[in-house]
PDB file of C-alpha atoms in Angstrom:
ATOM      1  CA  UNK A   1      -7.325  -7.292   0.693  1.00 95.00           C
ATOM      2  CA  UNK A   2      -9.467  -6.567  -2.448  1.00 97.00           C
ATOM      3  CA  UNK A   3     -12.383  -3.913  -2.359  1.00 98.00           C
ATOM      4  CA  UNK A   4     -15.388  -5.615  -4.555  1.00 98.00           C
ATOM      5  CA  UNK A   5     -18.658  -3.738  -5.539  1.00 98.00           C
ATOM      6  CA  UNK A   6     -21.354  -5.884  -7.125  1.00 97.00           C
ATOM      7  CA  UNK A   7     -25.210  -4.667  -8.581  1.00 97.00           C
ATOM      8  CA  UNK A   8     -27.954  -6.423  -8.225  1.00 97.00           C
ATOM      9  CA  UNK A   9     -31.227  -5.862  -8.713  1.00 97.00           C
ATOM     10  CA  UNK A  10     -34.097  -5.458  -5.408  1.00 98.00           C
ATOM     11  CA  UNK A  11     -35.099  -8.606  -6.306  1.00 98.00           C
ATOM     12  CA  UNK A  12     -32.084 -10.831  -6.083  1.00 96.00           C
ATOM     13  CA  UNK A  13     -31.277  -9.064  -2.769  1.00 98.00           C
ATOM     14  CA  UNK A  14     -34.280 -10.082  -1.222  1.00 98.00           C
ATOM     15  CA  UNK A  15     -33.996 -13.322  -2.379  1.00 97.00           C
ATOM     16  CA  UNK A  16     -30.334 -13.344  -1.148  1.00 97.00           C
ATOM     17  CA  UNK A  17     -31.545 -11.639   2.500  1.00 98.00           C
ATOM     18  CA  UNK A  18     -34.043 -14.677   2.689  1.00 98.00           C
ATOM     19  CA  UNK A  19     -31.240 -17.349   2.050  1.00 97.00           C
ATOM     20  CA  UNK A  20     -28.292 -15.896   3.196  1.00 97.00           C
ATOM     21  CA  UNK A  21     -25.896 -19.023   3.149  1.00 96.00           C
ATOM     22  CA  UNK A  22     -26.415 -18.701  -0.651  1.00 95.00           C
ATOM     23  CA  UNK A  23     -24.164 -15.334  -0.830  1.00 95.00           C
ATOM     24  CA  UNK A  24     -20.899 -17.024  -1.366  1.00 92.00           C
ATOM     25  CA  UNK A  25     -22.236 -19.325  -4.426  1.00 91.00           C
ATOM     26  CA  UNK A  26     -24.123 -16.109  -5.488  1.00 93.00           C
ATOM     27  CA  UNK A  27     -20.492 -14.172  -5.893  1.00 91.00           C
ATOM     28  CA  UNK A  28     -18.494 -17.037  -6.978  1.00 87.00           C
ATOM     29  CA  UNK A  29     -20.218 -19.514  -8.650  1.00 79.00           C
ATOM     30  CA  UNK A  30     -19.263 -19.360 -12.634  1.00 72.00           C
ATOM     31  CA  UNK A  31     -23.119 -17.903 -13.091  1.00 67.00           C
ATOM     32  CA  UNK A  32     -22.485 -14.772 -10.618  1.00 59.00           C
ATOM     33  CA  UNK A  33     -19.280 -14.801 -12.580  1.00 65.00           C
ATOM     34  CA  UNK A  34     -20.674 -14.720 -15.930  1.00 65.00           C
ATOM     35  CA  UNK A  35     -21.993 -10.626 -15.300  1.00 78.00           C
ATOM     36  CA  UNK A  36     -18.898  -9.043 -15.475  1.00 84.00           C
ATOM     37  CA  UNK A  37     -20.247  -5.537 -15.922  1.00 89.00           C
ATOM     38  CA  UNK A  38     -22.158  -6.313 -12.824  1.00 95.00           C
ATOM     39  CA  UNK A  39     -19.300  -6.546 -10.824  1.00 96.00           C
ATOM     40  CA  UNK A  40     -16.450  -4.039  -9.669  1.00 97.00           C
ATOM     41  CA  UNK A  41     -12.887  -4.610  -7.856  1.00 97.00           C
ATOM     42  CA  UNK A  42     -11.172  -2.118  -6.885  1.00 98.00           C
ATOM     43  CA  UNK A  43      -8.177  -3.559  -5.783  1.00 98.00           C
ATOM     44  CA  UNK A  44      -6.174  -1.686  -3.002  1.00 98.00           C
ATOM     45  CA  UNK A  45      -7.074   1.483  -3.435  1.00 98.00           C
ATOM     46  CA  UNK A  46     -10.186   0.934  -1.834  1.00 98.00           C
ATOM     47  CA  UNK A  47      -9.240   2.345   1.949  1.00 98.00           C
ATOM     48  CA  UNK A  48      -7.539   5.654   0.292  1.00 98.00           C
ATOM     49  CA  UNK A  49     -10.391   6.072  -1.110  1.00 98.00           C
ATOM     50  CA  UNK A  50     -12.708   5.431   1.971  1.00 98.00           C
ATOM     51  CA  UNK A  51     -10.562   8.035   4.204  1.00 98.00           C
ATOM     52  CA  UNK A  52     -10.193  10.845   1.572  1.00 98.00           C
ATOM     53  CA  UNK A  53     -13.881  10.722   1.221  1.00 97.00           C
ATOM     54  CA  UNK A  54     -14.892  10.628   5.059  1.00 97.00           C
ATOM     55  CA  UNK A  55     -11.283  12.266   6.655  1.00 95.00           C
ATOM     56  CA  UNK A  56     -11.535   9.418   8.665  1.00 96.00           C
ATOM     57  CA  UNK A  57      -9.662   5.539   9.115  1.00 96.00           C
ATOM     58  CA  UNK A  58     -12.775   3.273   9.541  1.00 95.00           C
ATOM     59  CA  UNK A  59     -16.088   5.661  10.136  1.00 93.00           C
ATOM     60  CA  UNK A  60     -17.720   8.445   8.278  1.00 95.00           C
ATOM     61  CA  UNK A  61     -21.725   9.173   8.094  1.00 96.00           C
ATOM     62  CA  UNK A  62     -23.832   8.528   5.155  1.00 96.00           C
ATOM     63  CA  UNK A  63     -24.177   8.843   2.573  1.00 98.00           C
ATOM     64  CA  UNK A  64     -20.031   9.356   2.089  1.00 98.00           C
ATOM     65  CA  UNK A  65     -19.666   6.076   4.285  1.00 98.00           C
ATOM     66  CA  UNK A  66     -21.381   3.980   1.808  1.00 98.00           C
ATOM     67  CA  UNK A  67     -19.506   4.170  -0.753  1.00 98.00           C
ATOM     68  CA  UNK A  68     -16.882   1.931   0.730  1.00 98.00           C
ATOM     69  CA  UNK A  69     -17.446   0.763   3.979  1.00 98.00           C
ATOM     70  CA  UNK A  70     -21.507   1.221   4.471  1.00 96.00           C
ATOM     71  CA  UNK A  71     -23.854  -1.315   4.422  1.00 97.00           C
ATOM     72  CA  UNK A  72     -25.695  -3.862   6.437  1.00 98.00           C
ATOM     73  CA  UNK A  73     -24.149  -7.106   6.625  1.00 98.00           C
ATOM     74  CA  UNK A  74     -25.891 -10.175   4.801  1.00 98.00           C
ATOM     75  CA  UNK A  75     -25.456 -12.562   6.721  1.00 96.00           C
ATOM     76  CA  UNK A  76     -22.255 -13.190   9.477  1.00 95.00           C
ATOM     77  CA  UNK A  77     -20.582 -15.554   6.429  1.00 94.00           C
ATOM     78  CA  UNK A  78     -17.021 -14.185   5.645  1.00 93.00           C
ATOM     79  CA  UNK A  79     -16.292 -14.251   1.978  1.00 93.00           C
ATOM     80  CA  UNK A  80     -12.711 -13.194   2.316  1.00 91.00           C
ATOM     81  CA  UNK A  81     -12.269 -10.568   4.847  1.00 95.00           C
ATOM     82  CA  UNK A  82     -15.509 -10.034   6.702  1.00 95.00           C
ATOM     83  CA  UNK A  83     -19.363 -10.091   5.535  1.00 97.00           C
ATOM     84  CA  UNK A  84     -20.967  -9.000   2.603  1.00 98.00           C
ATOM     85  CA  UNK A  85     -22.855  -5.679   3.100  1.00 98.00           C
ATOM     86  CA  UNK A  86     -25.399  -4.303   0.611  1.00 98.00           C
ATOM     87  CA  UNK A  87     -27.106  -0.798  -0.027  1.00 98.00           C
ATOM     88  CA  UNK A  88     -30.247  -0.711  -0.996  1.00 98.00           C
ATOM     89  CA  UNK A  89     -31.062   0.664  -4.132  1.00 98.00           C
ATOM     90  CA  UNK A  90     -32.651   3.690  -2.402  1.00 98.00           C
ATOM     91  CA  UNK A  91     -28.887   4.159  -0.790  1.00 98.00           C
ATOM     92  CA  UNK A  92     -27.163   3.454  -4.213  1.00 98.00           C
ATOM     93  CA  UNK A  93     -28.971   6.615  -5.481  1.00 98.00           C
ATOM     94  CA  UNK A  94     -28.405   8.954  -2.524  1.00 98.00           C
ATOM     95  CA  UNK A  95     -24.858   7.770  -1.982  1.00 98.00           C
ATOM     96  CA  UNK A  96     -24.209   8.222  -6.100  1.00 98.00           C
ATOM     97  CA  UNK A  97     -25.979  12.020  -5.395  1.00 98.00           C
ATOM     98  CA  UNK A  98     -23.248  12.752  -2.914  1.00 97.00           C
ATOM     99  CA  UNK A  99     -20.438  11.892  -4.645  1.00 98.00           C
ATOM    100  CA  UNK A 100     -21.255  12.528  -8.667  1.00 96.00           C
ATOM    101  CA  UNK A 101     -20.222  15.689  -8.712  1.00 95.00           C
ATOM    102  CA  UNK A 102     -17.013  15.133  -6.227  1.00 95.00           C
ATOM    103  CA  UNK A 103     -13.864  15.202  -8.634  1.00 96.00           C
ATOM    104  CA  UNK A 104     -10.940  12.831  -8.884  1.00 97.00           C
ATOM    105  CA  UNK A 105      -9.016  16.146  -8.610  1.00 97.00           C
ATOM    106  CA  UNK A 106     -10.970  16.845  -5.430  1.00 97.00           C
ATOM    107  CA  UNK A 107     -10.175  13.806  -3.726  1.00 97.00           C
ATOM    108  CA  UNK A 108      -6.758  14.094  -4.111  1.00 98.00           C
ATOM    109  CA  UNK A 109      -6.352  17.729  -2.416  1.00 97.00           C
ATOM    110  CA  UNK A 110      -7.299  15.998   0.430  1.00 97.00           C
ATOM    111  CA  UNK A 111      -4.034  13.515  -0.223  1.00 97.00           C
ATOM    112  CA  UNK A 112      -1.487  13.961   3.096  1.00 96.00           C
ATOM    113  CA  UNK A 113       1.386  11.148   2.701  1.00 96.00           C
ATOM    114  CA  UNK A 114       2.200  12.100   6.178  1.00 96.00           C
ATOM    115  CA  UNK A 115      -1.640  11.489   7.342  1.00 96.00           C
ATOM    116  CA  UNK A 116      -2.063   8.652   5.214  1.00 95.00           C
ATOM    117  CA  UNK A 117       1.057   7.012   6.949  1.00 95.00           C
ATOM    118  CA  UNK A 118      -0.018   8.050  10.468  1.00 96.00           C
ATOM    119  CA  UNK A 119      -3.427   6.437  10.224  1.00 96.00           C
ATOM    120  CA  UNK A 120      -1.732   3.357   8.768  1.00 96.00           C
ATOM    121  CA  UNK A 121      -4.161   3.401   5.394  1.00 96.00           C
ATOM    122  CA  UNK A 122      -4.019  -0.023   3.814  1.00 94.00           C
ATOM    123  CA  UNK A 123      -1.525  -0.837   2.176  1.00 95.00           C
ATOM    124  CA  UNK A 124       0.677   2.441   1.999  1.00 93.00           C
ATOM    125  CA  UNK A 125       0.734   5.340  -0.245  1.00 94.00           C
ATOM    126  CA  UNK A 126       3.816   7.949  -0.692  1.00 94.00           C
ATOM    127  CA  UNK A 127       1.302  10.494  -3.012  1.00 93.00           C
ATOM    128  CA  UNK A 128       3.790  10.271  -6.245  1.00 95.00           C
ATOM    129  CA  UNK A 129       2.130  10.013  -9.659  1.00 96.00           C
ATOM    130  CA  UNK A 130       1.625   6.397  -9.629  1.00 97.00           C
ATOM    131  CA  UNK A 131      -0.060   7.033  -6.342  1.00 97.00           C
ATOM    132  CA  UNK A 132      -2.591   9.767  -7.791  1.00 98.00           C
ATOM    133  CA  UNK A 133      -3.381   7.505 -11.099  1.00 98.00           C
ATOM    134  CA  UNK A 134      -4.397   4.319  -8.769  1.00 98.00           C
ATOM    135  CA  UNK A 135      -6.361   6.175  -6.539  1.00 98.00           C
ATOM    136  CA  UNK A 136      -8.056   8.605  -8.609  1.00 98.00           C
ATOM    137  CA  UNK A 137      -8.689   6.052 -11.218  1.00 98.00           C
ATOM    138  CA  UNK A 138     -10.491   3.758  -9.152  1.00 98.00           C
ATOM    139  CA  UNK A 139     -12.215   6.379  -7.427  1.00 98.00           C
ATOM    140  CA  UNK A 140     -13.761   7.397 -11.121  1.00 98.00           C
ATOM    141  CA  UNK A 141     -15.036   3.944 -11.571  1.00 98.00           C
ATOM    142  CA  UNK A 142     -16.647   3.658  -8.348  1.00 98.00           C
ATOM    143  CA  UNK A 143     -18.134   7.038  -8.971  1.00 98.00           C
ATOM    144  CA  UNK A 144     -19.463   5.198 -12.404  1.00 98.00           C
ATOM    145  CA  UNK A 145     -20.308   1.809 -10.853  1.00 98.00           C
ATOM    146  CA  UNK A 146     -23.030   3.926  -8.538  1.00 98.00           C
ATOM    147  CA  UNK A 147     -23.825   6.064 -11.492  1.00 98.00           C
ATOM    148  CA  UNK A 148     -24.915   3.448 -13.378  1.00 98.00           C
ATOM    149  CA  UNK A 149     -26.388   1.563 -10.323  1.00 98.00           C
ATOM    150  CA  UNK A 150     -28.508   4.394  -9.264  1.00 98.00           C
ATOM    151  CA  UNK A 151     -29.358   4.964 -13.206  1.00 98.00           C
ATOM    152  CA  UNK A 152     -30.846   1.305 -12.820  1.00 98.00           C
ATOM    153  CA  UNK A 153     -32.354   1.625  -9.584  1.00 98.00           C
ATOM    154  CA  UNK A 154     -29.697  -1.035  -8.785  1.00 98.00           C
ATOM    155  CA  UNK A 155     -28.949  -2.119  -5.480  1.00 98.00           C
ATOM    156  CA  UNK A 156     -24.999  -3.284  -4.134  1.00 98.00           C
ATOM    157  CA  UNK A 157     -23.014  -5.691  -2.214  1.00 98.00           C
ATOM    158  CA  UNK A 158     -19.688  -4.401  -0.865  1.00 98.00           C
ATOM    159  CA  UNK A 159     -17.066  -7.099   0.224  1.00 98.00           C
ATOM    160  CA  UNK A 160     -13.736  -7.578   1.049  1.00 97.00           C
ATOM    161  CA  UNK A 161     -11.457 -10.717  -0.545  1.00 94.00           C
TER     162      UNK A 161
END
């Protein structure tokens, strides 16, 4: 289960909340493929992330939630693992304000193996090195992906494949 982050502009998101059954072919067609700088994957890391933002498995309140799990869905379509949500850029900008000055180093005092473990965070962390570099590092560039987002006056899709 990949975490995936992609900007758009207001535009193309109301054009994508008017035809909904064109998200998939929006994300995956070799076109929405061709914007690589547009797009963001996060790979595992994503639900570590999620709970050492929000101290919390699955909820959290805004703006922290958004930044991994927040949204409204698109449409009820499952891309991989559920429906594509999207921020609006309005949500980009005040989620990117909560978290742009919230460190790498500050996430990961909030690090607990034994927590981690006990709220079964996908897929399993121990907290060694390795642990810290994946985590962190994908935590800076989400932390960039809104920067430059809210810079934009971007808006995202979050989704799960």
């Amino acid at each position: 289960m990949i975490g995936n982050y992609r900007r758009l502009t207001e535009g193309e998101l109301n054009a994508l909340l008017a035809n909904p059954e064109t998200i998939a072919e929006f994300l995956y067609s070799d076109e929405g493929q061709a914007d690589m700088d547009k797009q963001l994957d996060v790979d595992k890391a994503w639900h570590a992330i999620h709970y050492l933002l929000n101290e919390t498995v699955w909820g959290g309140n805004e703006p922290l939630v958004n930044v991994v799990l927040g949204g409204v869905p698109v449409s009820e379509e499952d891309v991989g693992y559920g429906p594509v949500r999207y921020l609006r850029s309005s949500q980009v900008i005040e989620t990117y304000k909560a978290i742009q000055f919230f460190s790498s180093e500050q996430l990961w005092l909030r690090f607990n193996a034994d927590a981690l473990k006990s709220a079964k965070i996908y897929p399993g962390f121990e907290g060694g090195e390795e642990d810290k570099e994946y985590i962190c590092g994908n935590f800076e560039k989400v932390k960039y992906f809104f920067e430059v987002a809210a810079s934009k006056k971007e808006a995202m899709l979050l989704y799960f494949n």
